[in-house]
CSV table of C-alpha atoms in Angstrom, one decimal:
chain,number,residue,atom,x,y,z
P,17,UNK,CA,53.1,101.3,9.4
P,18,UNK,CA,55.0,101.2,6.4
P,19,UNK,CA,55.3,97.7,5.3
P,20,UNK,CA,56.5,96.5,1.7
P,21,UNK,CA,57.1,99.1,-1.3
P,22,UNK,CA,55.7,98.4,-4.7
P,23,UNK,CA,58.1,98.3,-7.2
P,24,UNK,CA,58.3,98.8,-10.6
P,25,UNK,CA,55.6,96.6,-12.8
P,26,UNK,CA,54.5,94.5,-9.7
P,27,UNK,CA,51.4,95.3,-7.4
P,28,UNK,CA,51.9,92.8,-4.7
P,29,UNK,CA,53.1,95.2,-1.9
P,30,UNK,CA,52.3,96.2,1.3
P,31,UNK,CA,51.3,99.1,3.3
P,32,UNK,CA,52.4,102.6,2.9
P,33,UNK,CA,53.0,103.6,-0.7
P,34,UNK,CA,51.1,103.5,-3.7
P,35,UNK,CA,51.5,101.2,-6.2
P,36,UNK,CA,54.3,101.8,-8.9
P,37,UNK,CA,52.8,99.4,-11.4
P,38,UNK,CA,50.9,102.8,-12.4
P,39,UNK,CA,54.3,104.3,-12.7
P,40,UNK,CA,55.2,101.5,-15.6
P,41,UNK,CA,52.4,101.6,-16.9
P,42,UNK,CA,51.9,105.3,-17.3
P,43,UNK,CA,55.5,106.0,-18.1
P,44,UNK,CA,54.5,105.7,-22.1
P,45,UNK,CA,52.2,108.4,-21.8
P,46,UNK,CA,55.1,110.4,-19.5
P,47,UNK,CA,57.3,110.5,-22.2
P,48,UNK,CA,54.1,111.3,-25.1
P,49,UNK,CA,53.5,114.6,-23.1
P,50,UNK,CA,57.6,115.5,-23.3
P,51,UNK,CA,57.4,114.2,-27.0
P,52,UNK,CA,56.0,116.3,-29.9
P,53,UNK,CA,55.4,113.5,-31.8
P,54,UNK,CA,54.1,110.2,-31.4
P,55,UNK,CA,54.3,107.4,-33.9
P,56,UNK,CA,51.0,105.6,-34.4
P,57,UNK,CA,51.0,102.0,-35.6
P,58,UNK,CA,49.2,102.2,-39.2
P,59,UNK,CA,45.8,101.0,-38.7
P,60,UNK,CA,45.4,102.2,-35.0
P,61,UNK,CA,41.8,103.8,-35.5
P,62,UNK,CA,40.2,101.2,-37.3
P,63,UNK,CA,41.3,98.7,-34.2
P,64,UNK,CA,40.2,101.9,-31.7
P,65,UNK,CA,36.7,101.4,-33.4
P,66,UNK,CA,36.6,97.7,-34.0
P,67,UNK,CA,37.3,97.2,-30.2
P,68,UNK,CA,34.8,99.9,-29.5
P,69,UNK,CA,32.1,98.4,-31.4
P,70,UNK,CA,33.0,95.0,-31.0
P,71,UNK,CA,33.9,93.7,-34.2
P,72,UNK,CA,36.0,91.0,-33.6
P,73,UNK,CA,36.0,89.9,-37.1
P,74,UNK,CA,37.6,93.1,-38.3
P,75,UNK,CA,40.4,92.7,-34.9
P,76,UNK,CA,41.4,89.8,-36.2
P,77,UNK,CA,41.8,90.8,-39.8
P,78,UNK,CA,43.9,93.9,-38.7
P,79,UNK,CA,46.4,91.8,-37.0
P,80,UNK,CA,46.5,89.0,-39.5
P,81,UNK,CA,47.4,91.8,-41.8
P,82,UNK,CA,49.9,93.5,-39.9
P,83,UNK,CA,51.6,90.2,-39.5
P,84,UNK,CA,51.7,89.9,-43.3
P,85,UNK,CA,53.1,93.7,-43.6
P,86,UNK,CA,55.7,92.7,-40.7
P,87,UNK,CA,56.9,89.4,-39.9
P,88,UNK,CA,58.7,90.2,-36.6
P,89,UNK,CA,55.4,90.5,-35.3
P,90,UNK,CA,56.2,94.3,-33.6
P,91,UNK,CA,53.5,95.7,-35.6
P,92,UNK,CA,50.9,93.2,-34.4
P,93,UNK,CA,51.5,93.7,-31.0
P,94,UNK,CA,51.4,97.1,-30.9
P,95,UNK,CA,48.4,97.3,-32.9
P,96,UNK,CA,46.8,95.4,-29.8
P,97,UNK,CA,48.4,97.4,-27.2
P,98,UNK,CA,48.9,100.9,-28.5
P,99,UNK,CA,47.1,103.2,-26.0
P,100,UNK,CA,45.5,107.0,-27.8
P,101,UNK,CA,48.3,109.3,-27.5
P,102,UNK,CA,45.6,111.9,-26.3
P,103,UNK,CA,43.5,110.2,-24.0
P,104,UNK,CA,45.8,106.9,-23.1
P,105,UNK,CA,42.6,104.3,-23.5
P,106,UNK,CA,44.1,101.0,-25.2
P,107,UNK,CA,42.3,98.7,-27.1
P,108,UNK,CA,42.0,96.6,-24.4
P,109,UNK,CA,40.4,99.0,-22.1
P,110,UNK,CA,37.3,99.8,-24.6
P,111,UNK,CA,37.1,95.8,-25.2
P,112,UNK,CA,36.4,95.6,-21.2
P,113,UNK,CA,34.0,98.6,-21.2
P,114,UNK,CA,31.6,97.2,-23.5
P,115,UNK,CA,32.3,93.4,-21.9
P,116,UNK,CA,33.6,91.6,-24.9
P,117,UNK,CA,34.8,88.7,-23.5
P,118,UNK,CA,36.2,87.4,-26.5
P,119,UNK,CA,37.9,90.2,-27.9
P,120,UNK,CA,39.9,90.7,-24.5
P,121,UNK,CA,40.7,87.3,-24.8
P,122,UNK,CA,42.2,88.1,-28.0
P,123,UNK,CA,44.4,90.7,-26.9
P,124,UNK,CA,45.4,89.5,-24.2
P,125,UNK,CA,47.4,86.4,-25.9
P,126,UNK,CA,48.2,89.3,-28.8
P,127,UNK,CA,50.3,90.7,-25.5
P,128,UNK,CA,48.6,93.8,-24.6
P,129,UNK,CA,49.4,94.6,-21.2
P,130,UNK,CA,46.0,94.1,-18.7
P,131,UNK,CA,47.2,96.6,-16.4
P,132,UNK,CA,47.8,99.5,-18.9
P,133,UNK,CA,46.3,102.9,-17.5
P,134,UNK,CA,44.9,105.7,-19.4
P,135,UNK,CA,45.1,109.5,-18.4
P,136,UNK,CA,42.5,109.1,-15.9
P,137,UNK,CA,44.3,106.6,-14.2
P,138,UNK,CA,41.7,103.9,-15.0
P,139,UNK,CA,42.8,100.3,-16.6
P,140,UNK,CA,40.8,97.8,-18.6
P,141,UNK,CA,39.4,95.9,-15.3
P,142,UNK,CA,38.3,99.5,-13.8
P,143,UNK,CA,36.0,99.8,-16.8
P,144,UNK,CA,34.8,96.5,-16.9
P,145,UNK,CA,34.1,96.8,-13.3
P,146,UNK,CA,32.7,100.3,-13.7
P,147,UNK,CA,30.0,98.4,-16.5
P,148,UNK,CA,29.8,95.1,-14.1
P,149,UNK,CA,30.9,93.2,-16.6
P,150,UNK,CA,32.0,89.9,-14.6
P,151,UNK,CA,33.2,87.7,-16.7
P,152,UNK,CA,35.6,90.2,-17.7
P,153,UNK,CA,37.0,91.2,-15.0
P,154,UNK,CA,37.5,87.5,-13.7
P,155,UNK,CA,39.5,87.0,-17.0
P,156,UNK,CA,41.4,90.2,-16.9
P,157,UNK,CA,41.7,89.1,-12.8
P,158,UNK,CA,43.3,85.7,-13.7
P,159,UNK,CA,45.6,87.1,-16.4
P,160,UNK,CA,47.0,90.0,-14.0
P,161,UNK,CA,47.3,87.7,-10.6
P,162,UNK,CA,49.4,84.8,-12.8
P,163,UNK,CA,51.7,88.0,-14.6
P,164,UNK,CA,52.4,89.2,-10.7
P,165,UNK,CA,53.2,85.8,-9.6
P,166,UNK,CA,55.7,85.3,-12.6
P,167,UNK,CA,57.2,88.5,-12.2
P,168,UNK,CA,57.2,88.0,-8.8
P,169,UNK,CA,59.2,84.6,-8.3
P,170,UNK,CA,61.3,85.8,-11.4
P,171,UNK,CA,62.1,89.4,-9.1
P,172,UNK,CA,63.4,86.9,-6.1
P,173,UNK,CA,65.7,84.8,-8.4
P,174,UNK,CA,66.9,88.2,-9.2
P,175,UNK,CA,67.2,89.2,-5.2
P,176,UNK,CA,68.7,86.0,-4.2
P,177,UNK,CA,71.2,86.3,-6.7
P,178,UNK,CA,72.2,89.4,-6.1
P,179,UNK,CA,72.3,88.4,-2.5
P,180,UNK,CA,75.4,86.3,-3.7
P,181,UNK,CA,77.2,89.1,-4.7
P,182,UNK,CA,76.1,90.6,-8.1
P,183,UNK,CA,76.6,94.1,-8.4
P,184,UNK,CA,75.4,94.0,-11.7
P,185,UNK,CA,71.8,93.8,-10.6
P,186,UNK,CA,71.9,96.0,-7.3
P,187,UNK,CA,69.9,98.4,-9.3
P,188,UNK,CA,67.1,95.7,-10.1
P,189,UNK,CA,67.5,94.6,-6.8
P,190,UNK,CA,66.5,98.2,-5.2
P,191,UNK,CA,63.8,99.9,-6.5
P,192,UNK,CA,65.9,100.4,-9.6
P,193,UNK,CA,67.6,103.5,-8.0
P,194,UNK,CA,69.2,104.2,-12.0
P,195,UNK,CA,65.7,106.4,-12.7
P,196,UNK,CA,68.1,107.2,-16.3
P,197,UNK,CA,68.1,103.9,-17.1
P,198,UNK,CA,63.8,103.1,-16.6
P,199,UNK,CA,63.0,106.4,-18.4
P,200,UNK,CA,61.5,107.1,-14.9
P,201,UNK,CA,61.1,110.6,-13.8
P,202,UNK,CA,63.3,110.9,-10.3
P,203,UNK,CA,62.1,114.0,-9.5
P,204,UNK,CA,58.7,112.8,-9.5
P,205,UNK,CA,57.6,111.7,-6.0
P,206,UNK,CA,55.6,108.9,-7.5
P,207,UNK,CA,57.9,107.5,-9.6
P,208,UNK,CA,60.4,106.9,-7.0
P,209,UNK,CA,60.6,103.4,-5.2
P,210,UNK,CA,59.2,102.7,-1.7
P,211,UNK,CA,61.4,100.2,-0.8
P,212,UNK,CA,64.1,101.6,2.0
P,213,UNK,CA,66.4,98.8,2.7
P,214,UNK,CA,68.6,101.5,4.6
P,215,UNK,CA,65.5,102.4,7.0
P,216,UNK,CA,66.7,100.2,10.3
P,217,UNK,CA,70.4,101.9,9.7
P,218,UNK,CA,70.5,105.4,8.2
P,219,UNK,CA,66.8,106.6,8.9
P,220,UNK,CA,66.0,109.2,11.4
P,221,UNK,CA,62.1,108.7,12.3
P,222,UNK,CA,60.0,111.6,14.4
P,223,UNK,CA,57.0,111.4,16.2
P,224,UNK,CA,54.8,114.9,16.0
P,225,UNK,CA,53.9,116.0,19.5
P,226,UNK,CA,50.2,114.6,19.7
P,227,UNK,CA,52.3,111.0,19.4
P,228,UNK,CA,49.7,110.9,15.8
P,229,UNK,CA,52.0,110.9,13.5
P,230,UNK,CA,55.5,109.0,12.6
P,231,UNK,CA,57.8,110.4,9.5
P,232,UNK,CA,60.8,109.8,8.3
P,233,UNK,CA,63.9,111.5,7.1
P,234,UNK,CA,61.9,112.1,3.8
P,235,UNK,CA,58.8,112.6,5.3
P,236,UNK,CA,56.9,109.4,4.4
P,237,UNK,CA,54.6,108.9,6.7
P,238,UNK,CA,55.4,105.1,9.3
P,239,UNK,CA,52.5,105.6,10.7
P,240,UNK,CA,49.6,107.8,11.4
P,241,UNK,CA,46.7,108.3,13.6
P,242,UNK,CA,44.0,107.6,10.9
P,243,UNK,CA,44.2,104.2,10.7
P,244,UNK,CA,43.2,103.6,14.1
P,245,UNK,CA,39.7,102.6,13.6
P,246,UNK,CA,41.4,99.7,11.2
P,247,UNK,CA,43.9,98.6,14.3
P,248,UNK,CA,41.1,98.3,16.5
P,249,UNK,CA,39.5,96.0,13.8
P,250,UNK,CA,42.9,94.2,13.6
P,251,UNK,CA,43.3,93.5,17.2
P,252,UNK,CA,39.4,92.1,17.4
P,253,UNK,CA,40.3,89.0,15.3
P,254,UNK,CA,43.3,88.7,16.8
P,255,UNK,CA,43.3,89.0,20.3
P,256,UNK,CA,39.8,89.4,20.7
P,257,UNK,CA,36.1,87.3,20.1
P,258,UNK,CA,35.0,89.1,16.5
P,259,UNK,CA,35.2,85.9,14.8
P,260,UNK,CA,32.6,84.4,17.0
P,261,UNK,CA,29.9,87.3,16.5
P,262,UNK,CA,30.6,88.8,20.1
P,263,UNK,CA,32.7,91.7,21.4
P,264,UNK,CA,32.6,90.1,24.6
P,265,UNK,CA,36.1,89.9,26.5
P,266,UNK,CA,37.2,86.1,25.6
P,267,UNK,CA,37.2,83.7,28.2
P,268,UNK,CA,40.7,82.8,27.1
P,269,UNK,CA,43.4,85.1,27.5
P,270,UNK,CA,45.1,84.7,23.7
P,271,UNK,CA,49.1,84.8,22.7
P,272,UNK,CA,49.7,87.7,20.4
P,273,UNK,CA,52.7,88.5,18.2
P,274,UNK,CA,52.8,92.1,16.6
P,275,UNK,CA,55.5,92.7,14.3
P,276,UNK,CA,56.0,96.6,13.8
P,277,UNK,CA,55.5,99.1,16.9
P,278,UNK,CA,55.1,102.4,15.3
P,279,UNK,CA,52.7,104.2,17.2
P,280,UNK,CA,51.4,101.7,19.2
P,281,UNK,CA,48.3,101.8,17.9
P,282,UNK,CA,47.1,97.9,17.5
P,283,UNK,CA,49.3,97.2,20.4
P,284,UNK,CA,47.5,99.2,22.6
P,285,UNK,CA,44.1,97.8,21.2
P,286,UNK,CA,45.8,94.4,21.8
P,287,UNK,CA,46.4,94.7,25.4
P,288,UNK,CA,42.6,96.2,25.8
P,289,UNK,CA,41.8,92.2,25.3
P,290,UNK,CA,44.3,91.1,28.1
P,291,UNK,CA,46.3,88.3,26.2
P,292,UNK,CA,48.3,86.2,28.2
P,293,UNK,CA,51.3,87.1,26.5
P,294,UNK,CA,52.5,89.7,23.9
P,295,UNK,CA,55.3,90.0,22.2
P,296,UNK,CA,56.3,92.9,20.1
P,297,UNK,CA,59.0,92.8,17.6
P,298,UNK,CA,60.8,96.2,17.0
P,299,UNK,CA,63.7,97.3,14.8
P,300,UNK,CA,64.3,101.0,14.8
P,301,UNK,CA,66.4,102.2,17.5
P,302,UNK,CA,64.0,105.3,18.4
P,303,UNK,CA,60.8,103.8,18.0
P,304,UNK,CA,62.4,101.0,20.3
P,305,UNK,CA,63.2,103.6,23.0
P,306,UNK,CA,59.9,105.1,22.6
P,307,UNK,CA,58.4,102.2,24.2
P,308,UNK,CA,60.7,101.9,26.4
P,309,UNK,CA,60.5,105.4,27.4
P,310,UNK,CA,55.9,105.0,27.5
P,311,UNK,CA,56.8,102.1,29.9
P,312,UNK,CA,56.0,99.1,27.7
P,313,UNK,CA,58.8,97.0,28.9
P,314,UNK,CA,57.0,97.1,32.3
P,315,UNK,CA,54.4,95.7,31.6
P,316,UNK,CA,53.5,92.5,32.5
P,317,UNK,CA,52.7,90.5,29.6
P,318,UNK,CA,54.7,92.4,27.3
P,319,UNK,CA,58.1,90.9,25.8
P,320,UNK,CA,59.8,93.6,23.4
P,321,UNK,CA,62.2,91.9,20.7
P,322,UNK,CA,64.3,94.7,19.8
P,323,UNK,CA,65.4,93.7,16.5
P,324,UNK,CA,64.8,92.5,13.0
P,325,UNK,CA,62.0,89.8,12.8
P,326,UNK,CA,64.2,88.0,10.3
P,327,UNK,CA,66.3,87.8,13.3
P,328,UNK,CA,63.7,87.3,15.9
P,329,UNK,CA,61.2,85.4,14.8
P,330,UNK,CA,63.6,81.8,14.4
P,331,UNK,CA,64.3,82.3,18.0
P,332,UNK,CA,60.5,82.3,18.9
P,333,UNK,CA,59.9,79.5,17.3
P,334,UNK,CA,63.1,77.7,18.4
P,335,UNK,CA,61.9,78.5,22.1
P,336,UNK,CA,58.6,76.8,20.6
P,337,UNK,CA,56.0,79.8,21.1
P,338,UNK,CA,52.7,79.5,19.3
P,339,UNK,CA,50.5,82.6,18.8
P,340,UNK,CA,46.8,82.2,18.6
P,341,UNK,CA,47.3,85.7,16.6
P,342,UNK,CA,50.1,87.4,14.6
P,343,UNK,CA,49.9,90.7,12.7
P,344,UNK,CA,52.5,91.7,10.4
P,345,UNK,CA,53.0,95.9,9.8
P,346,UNK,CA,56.6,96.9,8.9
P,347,UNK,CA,57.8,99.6,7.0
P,348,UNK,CA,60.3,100.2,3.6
P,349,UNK,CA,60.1,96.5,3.1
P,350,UNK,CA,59.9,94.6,0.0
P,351,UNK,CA,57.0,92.3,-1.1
P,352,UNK,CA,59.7,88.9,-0.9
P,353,UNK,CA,60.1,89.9,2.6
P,354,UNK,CA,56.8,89.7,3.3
P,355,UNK,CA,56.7,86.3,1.5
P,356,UNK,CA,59.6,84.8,3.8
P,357,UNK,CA,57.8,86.0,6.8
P,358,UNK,CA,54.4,84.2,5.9
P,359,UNK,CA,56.8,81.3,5.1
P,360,UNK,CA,58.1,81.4,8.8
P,361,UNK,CA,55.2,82.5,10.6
P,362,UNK,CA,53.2,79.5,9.7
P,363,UNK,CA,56.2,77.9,12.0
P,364,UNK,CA,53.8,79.6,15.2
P,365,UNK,CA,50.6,79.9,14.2
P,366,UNK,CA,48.1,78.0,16.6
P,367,UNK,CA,46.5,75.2,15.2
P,368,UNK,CA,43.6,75.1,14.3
P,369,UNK,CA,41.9,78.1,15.7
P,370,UNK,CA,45.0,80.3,15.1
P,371,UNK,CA,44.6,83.9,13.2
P,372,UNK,CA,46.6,86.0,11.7
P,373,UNK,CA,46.4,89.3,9.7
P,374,UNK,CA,48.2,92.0,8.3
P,375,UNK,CA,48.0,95.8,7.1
P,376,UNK,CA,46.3,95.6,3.4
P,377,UNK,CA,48.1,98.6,1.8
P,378,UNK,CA,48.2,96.7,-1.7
P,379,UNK,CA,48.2,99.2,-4.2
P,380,UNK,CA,46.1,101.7,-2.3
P,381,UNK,CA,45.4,104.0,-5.2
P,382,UNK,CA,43.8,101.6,-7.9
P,383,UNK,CA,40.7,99.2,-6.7
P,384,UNK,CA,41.2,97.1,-9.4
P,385,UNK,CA,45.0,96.3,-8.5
P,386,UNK,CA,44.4,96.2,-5.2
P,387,UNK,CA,42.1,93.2,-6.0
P,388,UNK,CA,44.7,91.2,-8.0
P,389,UNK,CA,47.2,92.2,-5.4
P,390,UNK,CA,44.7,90.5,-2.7
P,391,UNK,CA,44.5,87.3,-4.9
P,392,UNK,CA,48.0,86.8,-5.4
P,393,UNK,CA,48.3,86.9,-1.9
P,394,UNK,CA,45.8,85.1,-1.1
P,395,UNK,CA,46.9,82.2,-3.6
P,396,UNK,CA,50.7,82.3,-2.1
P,397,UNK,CA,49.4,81.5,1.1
P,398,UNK,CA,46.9,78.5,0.2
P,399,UNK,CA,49.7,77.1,-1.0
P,400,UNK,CA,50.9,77.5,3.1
P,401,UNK,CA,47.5,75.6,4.2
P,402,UNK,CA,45.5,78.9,5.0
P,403,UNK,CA,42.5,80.4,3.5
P,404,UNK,CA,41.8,84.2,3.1
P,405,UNK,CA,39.1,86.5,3.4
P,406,UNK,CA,39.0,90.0,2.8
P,407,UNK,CA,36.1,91.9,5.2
P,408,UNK,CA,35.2,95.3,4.4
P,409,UNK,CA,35.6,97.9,6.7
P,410,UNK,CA,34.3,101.4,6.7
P,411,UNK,CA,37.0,103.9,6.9
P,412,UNK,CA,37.1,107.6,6.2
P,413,UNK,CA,40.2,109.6,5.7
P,414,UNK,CA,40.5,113.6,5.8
P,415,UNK,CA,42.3,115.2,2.9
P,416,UNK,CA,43.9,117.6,5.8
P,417,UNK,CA,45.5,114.3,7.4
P,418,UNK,CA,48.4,114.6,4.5
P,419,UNK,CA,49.7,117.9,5.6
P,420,UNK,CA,53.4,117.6,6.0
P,421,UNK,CA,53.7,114.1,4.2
P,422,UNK,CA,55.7,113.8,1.2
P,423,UNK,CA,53.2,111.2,0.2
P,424,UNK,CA,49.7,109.9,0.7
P,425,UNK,CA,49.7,105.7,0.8
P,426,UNK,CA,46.0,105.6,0.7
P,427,UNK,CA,44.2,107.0,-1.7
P,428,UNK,CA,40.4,108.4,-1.3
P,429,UNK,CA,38.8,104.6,-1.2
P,430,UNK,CA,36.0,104.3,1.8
P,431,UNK,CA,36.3,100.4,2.4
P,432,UNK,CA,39.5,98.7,3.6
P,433,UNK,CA,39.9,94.7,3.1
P,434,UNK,CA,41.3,93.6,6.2
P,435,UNK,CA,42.5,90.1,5.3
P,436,UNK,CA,41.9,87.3,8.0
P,437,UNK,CA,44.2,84.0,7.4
P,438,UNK,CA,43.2,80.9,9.3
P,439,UNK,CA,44.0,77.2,9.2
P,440,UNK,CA,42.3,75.4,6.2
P,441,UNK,CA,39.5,73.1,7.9
């Protein structure tokens, strides 16, 4: 399902929708394709080449000279960040393609933004990735994971005050539904925010009559029938023996927690292992009486909490349930909700053999995002006393699958990281 949007400059999100750093970062070259003209910081080619060639001598003569021609230091910085008005490449980007380490390094500190991306839709870690050049892509890896943090704690000040009652940032707060006042382009499907905090209370969802496919009022896809495969994997750690090497039924009949019904999918894979007890929390009204309707409530080890997991979850953990495994998979949420629920859920995770897991939609349409996205998450939740591991998984998706869905949340990649949280030993 459809689990935390991606707003605008920030890549740690969940499931569902792409990633609208690209939208920030590509709104520049947006506006260059509705503007005739484009004003080039003097000197642009000569750092073009320099970076190209890797003269770091002549970068660093450039800026010292701008600085001297401009002492508010505009000039500089866009001579380190200004991306071809034809082609979008920064300097950054042909620094990281050739693997100079030290004049990414460079400008970096001169502010150029590491997660800039060109007309192809590549940034400076896809090249250096593309040319394997490590040491590179660590750097441009630890600059981009300790931006998202920042903007990240500096977005939930922003939440939590607005949560006291300040209209002024209900726009920050949101998705930034003013598109007028970001320069963003509303009409644009990908440039408009993923986050639904009206889903639970003004959203209409359908299931298609295969039960394969759940949309809602906009047709944004809640779930769909493609990601079973990764489900199945899901369930394996969690309620199953894949951690110990063996498929084999476990001896022990586990305690699950599945936040997010949708179609069922890893909750059906989840009873396939038998677990002592399974609780499923649920939100929407129809998917609720879906399950009610397919006979859920009936069965045995199956508790449905119909309602919010905000809501629910203190109330497992106040009747002191522990779950050797918990998967998280919502939909329209924001990345800080996904933060508060780790923050809770370590509340009723088993020690020390306790797992839990959740749907790795982190900007799906940019590899190299999608890795920075991974190691901010997985540094939020060290800081909880868990390690992370991302496994690959194989997973193919038809083109034809998108039919009828306003827009795709997983973009052409054939390996999914499903992340697998334990105790730290």
């Amino acid at each position: 399902m459809n689990t935390t949007q991606t707003h605008q400059g920030n890549i740690c999100e969940g499931k569902r929708k792409h990633s609208e750093m690209m939208d920030t970062c590509s709104i520049n070259n947006h506006e260059e394709e509705e503007d005739s003209f484009v004003r080039i910081v003097p000197h642009h080619t000569e750092m073009m080449t320099a970076c190209s060639s890797g003269n770091h001598a002549l970068i660093l003569s450039l800026l010292n000279d701008a600085t001297s021609k401009d002492s508010s230091g505009i000039t500089r910085r866009l001579l380190a960040s200004q991306q071809d008005p034809t082609t979008g490449k920064s300097p950054l980007m042909l620094a990281a393609a050739i693997g100079h380490l030290h004049i990414c390094q460079t400008l970096l500190e001169e502010g150029a933004p590491w997660n800039a991306l060109d007309r192809f839709g590549k940034c400076a870690g896809s090249y250096a990735t593309e040319n394997e050049h490590w040491e590179v892509v660590n750097l441009l890896v630890e600059y981009g994971t300790r931006a998202e943090l920042i903007l990240g704690a500096s977005i939930r000040l922003e939440r939590q005050l607005n949560s006291f009652g300040s209209a002024a940032l209900s726009g920050v707060m949101e998705g930034k539904k003013d598109d007028k006042s970001t320069g963003v382009d509303s009409t644009n499907v990908c440039h408009q925010p993923c986050t639904k905090p009206d889903y639970l209370i003004q959203t209409k969802v359908r299931y298609d009559a295969a039960n394969t496919l759940l949309l809602d009022d906009d047709n944004d896809a809640v779930m769909m029938e493609w990601e079973r495969p990764l489900m199945e994997a899901h369930a394996s750690f969690l309620a199953g023996n894949a951690h110990s090497g063996t498929d084999t039924t476990p001896s022990i009949r586990k305690r699950v927690l599945n936040i997010g019904f949708g179609l069922g999918i890893i909750d059906t894979a989840i009873q396939s292992y038998n677990p002592s007890l399974h609780v499923i929390v649920e939100a929407h009204p129809t998917v609720y009486n879906k399950m009610l309707r397919d006979g859920w409530d009936q069965k045995e080890n199956v508790r449905i909490c119909f309602g919010r997991w905000q809501d629910e979850l203190p109330k497992l953990i106040a009747e002191g349930i522990v779950f050797d495994g918990i998967f998280y998979d919502t939909y329209g949420e924001h990345f800080t909700d996904l933060e508060d629920f780790h923050a809770l859920m370590v509340h009723c995770l088993a020690r020390p053999n306790g797992f839990y897991s959740f749907f790795n939609g982190l900007a799906p349409d940019n590899l190299f995002f999608h890795g920075v996205a991974c190691n901010c998450i997985k540094m939020q939740l060290s800081h909880l006393g868990l390690d992370t591991e991302f496994l690959p998984c194989d997973i193919q998706v038809d083109e034809k699958v998108w039919d009828g869905v306003r827009r795709k949340y997983w973009h052409g990649r054939d390996t999914y990281y499903l992340p697998l949280i334990t105790w730290k030993k």
